[in-house]
PDB file of N, CA and C in Angstrom:
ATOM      1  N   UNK A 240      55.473  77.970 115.803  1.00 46.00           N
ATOM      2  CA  UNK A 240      54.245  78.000 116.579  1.00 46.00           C
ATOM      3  C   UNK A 240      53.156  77.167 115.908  1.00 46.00           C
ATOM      4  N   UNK A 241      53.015  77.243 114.583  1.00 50.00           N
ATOM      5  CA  UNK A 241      51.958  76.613 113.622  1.00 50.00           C
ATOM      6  C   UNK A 241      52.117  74.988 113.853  1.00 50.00           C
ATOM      7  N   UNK A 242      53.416  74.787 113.774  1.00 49.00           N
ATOM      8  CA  UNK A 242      54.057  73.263 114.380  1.00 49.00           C
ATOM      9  C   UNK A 242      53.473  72.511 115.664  1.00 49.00           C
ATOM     10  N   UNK A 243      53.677  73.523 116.441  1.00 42.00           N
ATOM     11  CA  UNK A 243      53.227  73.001 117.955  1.00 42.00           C
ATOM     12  C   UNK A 243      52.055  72.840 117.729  1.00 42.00           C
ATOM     13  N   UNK A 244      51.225  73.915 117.154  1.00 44.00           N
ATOM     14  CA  UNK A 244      49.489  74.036 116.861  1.00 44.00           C
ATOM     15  C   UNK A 244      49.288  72.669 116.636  1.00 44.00           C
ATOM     16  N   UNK A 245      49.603  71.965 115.341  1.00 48.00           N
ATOM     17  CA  UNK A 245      49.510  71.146 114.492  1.00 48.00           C
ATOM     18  C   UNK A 245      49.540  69.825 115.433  1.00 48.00           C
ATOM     19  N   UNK A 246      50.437  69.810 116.016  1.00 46.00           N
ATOM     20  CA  UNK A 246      50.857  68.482 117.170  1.00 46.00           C
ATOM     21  C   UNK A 246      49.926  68.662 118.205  1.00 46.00           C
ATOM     22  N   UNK A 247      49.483  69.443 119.203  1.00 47.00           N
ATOM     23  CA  UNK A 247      49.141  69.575 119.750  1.00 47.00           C
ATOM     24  C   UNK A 247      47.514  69.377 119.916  1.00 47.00           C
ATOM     25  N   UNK A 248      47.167  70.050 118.880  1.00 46.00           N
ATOM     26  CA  UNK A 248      45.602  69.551 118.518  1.00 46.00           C
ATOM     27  C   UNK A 248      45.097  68.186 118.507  1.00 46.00           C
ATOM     28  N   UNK A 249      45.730  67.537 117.913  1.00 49.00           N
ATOM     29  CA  UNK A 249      45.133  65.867 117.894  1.00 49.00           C
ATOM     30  C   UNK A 249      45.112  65.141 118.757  1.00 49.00           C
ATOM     31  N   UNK A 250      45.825  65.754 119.923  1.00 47.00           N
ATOM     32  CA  UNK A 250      46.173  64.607 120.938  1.00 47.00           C
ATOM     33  C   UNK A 250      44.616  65.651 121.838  1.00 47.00           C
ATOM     34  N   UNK A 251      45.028  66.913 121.788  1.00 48.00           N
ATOM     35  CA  UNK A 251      43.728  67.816 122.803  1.00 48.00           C
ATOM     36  C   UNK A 251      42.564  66.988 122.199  1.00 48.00           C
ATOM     37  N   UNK A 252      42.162  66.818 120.843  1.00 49.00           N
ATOM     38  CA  UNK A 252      40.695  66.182 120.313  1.00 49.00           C
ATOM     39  C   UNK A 252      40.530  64.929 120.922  1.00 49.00           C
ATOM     40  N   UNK A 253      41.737  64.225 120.895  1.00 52.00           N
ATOM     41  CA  UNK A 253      41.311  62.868 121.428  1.00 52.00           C
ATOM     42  C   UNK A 253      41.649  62.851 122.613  1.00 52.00           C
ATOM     43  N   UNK A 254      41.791  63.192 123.356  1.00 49.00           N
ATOM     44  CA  UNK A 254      41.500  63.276 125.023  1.00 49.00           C
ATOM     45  C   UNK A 254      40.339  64.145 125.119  1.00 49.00           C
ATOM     46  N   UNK A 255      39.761  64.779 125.100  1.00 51.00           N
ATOM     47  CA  UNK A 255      38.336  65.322 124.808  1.00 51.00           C
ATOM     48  C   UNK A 255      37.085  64.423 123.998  1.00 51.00           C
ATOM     49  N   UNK A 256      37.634  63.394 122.846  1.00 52.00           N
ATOM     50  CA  UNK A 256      36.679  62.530 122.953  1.00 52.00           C
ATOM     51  C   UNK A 256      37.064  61.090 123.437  1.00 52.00           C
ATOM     52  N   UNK A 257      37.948  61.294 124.729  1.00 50.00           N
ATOM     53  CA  UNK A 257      37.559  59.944 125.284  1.00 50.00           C
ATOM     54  C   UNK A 257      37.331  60.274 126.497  1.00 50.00           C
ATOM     55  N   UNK A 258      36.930  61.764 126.895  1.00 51.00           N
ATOM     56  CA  UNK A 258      36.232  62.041 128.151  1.00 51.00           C
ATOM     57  C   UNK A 258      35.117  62.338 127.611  1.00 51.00           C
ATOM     58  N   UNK A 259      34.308  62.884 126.537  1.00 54.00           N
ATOM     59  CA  UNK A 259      33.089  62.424 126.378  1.00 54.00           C
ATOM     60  C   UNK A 259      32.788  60.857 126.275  1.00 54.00           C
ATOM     61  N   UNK A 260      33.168  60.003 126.263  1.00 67.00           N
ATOM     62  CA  UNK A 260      32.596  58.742 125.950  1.00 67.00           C
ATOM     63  C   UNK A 260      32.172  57.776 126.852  1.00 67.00           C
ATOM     64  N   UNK A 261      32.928  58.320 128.087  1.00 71.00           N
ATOM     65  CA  UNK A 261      32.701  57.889 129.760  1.00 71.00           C
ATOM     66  C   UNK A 261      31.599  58.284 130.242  1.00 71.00           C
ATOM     67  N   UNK A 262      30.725  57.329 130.352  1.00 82.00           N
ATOM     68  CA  UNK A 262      29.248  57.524 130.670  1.00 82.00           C
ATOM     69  C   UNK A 262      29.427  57.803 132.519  1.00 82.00           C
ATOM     70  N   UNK A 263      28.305  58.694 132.762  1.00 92.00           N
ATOM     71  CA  UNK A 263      28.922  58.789 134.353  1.00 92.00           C
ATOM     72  C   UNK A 263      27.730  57.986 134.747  1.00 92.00           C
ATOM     73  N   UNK A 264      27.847  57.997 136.446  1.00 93.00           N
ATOM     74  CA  UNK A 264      26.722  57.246 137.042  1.00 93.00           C
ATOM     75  C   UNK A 264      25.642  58.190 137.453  1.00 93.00           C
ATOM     76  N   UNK A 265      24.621  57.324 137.563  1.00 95.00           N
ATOM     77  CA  UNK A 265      23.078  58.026 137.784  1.00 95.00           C
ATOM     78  C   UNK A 265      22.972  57.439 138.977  1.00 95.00           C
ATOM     79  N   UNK A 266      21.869  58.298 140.037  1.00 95.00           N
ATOM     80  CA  UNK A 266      21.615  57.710 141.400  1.00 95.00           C
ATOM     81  C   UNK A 266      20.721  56.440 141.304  1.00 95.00           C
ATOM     82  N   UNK A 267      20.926  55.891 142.287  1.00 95.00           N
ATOM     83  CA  UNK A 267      20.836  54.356 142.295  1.00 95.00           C
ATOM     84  C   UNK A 267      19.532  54.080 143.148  1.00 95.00           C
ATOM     85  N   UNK A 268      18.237  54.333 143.132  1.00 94.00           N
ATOM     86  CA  UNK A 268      17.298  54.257 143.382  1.00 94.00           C
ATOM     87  C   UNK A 268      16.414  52.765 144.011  1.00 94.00           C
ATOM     88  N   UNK A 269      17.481  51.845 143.309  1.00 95.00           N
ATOM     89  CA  UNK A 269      16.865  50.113 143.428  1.00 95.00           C
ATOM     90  C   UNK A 269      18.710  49.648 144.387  1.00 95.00           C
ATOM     91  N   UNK A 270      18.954  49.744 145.343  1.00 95.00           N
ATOM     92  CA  UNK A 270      19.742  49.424 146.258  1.00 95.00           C
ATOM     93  C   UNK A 270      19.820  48.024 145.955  1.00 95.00           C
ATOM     94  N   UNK A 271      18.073  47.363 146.161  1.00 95.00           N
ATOM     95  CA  UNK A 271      18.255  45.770 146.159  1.00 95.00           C
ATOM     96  C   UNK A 271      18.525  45.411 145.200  1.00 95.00           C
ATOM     97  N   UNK A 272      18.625  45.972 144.196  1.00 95.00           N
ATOM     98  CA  UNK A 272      18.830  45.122 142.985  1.00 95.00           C
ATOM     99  C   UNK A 272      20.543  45.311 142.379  1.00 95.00           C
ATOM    100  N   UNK A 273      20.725  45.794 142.823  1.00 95.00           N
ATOM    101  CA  UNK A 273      22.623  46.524 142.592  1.00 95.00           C
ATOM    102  C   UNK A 273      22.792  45.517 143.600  1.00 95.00           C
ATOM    103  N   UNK A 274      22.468  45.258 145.118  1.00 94.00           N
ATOM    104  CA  UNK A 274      22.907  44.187 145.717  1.00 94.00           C
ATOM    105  C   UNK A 274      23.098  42.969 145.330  1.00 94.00           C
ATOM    106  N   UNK A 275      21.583  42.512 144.346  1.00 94.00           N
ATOM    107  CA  UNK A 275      21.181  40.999 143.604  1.00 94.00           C
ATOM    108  C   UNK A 275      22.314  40.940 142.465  1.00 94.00           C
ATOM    109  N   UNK A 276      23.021  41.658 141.988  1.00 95.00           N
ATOM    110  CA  UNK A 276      23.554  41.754 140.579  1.00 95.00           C
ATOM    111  C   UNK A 276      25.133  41.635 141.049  1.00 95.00           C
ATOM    112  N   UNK A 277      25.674  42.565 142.583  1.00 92.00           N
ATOM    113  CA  UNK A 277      26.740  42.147 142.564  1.00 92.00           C
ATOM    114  C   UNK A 277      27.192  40.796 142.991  1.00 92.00           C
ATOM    115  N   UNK A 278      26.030  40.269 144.490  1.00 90.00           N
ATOM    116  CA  UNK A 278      25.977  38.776 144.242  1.00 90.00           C
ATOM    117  C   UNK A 278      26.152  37.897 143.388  1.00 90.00           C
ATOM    118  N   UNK A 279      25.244  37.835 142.091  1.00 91.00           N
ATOM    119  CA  UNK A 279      25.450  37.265 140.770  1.00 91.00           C
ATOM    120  C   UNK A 279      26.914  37.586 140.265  1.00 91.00           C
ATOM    121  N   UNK A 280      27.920  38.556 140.308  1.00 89.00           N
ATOM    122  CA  UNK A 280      29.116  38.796 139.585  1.00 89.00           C
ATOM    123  C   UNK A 280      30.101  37.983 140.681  1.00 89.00           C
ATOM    124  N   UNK A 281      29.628  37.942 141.977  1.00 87.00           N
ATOM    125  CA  UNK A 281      30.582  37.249 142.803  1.00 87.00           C
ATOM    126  C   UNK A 281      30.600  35.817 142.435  1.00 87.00           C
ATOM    127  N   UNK A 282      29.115  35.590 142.200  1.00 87.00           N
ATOM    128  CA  UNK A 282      29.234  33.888 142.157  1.00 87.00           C
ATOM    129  C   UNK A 282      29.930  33.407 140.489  1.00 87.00           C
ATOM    130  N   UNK A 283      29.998  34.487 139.921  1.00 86.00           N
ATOM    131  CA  UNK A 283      30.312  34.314 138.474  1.00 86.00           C
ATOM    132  C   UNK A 283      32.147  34.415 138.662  1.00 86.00           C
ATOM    133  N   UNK A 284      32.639  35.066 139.677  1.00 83.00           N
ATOM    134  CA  UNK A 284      34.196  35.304 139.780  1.00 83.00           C
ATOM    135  C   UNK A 284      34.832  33.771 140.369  1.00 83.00           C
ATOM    136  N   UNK A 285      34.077  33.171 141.057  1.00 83.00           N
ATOM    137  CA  UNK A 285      34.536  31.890 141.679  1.00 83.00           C
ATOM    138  C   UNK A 285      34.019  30.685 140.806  1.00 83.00           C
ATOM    139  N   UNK A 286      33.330  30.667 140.130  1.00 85.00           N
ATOM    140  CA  UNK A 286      32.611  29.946 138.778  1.00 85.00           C
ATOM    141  C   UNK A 286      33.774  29.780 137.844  1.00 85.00           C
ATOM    142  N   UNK A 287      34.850  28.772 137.476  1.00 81.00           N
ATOM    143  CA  UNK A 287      35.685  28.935 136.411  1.00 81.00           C
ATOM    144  C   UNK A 287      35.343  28.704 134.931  1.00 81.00           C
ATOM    145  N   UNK A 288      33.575  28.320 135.104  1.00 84.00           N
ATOM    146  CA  UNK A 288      33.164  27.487 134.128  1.00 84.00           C
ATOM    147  C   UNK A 288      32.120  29.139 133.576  1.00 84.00           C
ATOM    148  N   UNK A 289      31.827  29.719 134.305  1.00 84.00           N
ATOM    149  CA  UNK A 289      31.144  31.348 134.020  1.00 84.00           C
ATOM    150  C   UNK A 289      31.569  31.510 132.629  1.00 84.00           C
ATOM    151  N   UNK A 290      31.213  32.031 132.369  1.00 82.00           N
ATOM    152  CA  UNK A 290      31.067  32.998 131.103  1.00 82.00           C
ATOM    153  C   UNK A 290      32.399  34.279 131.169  1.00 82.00           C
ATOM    154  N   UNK A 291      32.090  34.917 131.961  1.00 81.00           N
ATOM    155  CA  UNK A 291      32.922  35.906 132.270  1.00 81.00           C
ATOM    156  C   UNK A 291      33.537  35.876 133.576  1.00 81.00           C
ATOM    157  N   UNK A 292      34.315  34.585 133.781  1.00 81.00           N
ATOM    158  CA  UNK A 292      34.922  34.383 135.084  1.00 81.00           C
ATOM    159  C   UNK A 292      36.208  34.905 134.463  1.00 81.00           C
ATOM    160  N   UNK A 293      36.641  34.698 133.430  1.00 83.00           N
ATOM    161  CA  UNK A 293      38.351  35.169 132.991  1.00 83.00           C
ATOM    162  C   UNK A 293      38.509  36.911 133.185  1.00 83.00           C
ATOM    163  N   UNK A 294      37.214  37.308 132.955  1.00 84.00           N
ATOM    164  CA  UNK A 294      37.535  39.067 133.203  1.00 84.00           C
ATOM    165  C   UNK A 294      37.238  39.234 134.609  1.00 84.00           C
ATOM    166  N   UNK A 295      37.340  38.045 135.626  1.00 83.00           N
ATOM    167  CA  UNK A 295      36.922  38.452 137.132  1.00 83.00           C
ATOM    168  C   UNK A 295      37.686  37.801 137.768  1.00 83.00           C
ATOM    169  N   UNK A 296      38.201  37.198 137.322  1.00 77.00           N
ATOM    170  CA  UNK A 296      39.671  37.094 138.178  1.00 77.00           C
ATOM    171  C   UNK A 296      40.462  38.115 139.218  1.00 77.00           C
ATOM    172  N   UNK A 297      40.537  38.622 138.948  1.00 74.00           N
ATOM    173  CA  UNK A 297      41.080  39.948 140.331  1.00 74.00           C
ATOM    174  C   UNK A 297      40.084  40.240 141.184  1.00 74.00           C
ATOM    175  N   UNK A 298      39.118  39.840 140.805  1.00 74.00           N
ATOM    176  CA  UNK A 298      37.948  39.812 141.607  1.00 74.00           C
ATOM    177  C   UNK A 298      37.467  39.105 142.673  1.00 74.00           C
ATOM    178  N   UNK A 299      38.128  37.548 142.605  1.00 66.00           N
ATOM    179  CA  UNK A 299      37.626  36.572 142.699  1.00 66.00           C
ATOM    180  C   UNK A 299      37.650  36.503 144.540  1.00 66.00           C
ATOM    181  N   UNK A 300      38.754  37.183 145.265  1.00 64.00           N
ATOM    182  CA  UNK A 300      38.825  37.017 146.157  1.00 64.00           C
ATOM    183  C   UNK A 300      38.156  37.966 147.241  1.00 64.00           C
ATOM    184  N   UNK A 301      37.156  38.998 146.389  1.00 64.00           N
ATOM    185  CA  UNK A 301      36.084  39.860 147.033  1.00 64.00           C
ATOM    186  C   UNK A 301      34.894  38.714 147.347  1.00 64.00           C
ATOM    187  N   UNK A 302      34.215  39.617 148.104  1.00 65.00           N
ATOM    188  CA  UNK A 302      32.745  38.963 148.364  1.00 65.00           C
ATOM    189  C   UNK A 302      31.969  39.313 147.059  1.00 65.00           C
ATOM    190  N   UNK A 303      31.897  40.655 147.220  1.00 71.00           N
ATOM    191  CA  UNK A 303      30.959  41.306 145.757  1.00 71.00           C
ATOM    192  C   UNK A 303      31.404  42.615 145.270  1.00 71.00           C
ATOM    193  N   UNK A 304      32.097  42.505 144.233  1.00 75.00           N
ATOM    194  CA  UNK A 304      32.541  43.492 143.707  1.00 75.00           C
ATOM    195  C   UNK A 304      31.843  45.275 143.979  1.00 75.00           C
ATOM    196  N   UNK A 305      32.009  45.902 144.009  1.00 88.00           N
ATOM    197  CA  UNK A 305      31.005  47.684 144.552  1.00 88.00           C
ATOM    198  C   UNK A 305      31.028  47.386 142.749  1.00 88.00           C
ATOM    199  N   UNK A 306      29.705  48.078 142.233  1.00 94.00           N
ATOM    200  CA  UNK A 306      29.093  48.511 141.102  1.00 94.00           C
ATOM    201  C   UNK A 306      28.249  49.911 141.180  1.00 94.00           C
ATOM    202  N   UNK A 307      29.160  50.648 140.152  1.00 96.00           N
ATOM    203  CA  UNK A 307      28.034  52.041 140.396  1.00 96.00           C
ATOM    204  C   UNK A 307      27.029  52.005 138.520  1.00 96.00           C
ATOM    205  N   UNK A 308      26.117  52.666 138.942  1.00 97.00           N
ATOM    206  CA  UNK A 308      25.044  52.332 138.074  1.00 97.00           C
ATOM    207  C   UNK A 308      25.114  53.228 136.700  1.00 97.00           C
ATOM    208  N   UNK A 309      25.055  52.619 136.018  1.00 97.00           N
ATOM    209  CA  UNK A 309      25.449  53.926 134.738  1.00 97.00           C
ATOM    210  C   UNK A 309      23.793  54.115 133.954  1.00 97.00           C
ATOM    211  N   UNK A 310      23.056  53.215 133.733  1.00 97.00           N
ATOM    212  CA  UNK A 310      21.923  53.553 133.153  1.00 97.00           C
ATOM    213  C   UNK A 310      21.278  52.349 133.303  1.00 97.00           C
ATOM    214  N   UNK A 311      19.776  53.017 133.523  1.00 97.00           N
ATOM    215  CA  UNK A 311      18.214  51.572 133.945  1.00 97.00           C
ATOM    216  C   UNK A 311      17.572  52.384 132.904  1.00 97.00           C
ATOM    217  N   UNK A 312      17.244  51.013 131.789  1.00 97.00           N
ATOM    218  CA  UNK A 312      16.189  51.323 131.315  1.00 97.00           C
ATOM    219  C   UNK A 312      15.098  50.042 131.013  1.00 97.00           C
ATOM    220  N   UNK A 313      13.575  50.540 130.792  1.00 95.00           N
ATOM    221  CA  UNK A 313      12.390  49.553 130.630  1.00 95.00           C
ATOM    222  C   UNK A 313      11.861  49.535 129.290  1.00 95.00           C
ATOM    223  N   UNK A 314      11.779  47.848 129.100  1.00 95.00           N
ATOM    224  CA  UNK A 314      11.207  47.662 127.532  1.00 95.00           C
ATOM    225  C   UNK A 314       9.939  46.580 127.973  1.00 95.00           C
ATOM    226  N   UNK A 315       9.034  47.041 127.920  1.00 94.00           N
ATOM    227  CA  UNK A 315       7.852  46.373 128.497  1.00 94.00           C
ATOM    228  C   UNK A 315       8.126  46.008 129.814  1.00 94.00           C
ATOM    229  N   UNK A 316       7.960  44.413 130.133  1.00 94.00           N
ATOM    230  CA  UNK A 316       8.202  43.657 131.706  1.00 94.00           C
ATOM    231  C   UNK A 316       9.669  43.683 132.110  1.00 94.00           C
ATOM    232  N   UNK A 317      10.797  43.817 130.831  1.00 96.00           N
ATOM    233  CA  UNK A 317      11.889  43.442 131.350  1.00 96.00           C
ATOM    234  C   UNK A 317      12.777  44.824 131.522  1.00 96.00           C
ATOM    235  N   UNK A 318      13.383  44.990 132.589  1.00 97.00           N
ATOM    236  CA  UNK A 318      14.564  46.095 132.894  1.00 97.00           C
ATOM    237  C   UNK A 318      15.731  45.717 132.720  1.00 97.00           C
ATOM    238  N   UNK A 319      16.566  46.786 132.352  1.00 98.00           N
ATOM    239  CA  UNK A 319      18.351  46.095 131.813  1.00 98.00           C
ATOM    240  C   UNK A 319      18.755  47.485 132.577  1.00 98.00           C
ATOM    241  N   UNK A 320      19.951  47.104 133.662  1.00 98.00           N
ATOM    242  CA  UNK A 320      20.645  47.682 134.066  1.00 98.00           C
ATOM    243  C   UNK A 320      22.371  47.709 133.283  1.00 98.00           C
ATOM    244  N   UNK A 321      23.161  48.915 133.306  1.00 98.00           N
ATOM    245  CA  UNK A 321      24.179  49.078 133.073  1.00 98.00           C
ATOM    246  C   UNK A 321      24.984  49.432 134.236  1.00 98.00           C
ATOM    247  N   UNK A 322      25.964  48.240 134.855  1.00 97.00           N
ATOM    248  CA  UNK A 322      26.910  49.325 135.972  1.00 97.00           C
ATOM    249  C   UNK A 322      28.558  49.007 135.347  1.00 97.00           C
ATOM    250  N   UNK A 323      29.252  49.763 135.757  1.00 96.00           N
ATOM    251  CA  UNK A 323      30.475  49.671 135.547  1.00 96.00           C
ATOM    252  C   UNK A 323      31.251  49.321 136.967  1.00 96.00           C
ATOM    253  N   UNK A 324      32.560  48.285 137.131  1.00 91.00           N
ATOM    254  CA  UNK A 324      32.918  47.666 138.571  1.00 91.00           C
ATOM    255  C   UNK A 324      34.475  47.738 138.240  1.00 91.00           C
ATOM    256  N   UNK A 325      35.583  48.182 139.176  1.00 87.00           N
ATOM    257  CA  UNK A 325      36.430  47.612 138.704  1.00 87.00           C
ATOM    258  C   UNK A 325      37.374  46.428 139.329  1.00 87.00           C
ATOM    259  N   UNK A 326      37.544  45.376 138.402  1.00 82.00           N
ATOM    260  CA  UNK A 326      38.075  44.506 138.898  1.00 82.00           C
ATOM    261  C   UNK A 326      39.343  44.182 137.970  1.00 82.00           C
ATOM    262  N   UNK A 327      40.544  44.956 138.232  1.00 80.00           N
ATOM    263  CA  UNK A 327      42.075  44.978 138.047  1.00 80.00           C
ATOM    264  C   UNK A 327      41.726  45.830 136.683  1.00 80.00           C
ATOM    265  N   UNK A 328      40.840  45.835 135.930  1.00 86.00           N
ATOM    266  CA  UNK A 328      40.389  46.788 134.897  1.00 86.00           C
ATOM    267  C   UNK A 328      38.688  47.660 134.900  1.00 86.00           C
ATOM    268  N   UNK A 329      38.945  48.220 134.253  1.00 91.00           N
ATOM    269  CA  UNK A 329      36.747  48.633 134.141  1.00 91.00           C
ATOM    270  C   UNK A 329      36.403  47.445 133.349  1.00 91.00           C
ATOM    271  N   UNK A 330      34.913  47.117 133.724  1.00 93.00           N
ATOM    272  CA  UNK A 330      34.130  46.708 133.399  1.00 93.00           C
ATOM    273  C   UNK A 330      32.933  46.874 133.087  1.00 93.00           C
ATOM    274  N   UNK A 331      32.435  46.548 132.067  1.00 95.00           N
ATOM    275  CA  UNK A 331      30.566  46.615 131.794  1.00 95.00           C
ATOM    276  C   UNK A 331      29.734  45.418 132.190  1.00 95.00           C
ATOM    277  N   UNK A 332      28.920  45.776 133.166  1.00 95.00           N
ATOM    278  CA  UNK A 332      28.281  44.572 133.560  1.00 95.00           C
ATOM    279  C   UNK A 332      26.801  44.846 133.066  1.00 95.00           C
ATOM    280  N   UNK A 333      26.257  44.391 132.073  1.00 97.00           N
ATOM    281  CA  UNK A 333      24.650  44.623 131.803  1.00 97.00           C
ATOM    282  C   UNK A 333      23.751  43.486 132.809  1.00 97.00           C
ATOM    283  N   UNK A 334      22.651  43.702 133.305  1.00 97.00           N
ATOM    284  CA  UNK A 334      21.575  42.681 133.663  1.00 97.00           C
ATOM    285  C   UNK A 334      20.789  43.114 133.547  1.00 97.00           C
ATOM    286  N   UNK A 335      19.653  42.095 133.045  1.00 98.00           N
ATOM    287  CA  UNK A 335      18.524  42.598 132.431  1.00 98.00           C
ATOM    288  C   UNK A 335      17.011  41.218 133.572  1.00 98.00           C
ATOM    289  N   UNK A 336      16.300  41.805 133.698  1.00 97.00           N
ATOM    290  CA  UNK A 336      15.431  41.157 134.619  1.00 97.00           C
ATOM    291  C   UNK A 336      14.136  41.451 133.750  1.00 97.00           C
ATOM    292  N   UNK A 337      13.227  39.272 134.144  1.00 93.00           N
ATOM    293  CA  UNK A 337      12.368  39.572 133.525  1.00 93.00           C
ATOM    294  C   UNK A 337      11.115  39.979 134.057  1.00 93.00           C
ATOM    295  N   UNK A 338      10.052  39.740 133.927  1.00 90.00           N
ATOM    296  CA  UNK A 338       8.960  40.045 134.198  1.00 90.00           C
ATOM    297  C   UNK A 338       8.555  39.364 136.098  1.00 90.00           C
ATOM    298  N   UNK A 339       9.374  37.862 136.155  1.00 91.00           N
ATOM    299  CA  UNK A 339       9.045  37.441 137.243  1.00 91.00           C
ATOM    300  C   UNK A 339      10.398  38.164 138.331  1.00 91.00           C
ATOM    301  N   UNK A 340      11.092  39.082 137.969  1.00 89.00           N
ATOM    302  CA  UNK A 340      11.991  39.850 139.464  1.00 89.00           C
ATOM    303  C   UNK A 340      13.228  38.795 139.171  1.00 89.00           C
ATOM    304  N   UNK A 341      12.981  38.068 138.372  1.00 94.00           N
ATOM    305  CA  UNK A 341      14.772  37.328 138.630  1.00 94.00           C
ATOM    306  C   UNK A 341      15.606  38.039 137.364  1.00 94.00           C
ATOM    307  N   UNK A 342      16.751  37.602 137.791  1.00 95.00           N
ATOM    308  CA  UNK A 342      18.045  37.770 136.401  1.00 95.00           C
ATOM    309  C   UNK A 342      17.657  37.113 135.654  1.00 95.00           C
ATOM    310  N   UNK A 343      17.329  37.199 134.377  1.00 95.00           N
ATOM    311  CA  UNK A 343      17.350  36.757 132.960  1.00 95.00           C
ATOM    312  C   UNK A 343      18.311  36.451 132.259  1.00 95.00           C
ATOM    313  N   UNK A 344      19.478  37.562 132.569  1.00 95.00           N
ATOM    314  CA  UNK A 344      20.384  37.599 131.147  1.00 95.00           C
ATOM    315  C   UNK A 344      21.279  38.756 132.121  1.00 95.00           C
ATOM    316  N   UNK A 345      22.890  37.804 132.487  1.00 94.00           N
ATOM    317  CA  UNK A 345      24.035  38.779 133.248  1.00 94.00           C
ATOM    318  C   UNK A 345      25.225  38.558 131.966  1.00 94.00           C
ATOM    319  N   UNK A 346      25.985  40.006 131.424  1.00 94.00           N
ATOM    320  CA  UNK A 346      27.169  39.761 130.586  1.00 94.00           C
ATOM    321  C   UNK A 346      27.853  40.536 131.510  1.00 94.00           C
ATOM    322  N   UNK A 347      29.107  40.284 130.871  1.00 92.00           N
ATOM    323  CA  UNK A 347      30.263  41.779 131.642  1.00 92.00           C
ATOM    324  C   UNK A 347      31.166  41.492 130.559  1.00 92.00           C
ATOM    325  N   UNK A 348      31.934  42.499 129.880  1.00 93.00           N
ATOM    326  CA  UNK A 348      32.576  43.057 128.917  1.00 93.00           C
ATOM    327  C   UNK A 348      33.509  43.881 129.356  1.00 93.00           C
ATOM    328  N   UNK A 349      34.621  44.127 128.681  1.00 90.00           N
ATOM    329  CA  UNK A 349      35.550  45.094 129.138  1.00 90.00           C
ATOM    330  C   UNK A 349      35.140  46.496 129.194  1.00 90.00           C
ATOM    331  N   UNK A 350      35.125  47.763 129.396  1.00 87.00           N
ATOM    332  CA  UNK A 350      34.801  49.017 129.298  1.00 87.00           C
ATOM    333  C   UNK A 350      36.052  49.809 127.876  1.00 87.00           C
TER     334      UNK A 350
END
């Protein structure tokens, strides 16, 4: 029994901390701007020259990927959104907007 204990535990801890680590989504309050951002990831999936066109490949043949919002936060003028999308894997898509309402700064990273 002490055996099973022993085995059994490490795998229960780490499936318990990789469901804490999954950030969930928050309600999405700025519609237009989740719209402006998946636009930007579409034009970035058909872009071979993008930055992150190689992680959007499965993507490429959507209009605009669905993005749900994981966290908005404000540092003076500029806001940085976090959504997660999936395209053949998860993804992290940050955008951060500056003071004049446009995109500043779009990454996407694996999740």
């Amino acid at each position: 029994m002490q055996r099973l204990f022993s085995l059994l535990l490490p795998l229960a801890l780490a499936s318990g901390c990789a469901l804490a680590q999954a950030p969930r989504a928050i309600e999405d309050v700025e519609p237009e701007v989740t719209q402006q951002v998946a636009a930007a990831v579409a034009k970035m999936a058909v872009d071979p020259a993008a930055e992150g066109a190689a992680l959007l490949r499965a993507c490429a043949a959507q209009a605009a990927p669905p993005l749900e919002l994981l966290r908005r936060t404000v540092d003076g003028e500029e806001r940085t959104y976090l959504y997660r999308t999936q395209c053949g894997k998860p993804l992290l898509v940050s955008a951060t907007y500056g003071k004049n309402g446009a995109i500043k700064r779009l990454q996407l990273k694996a999740e």
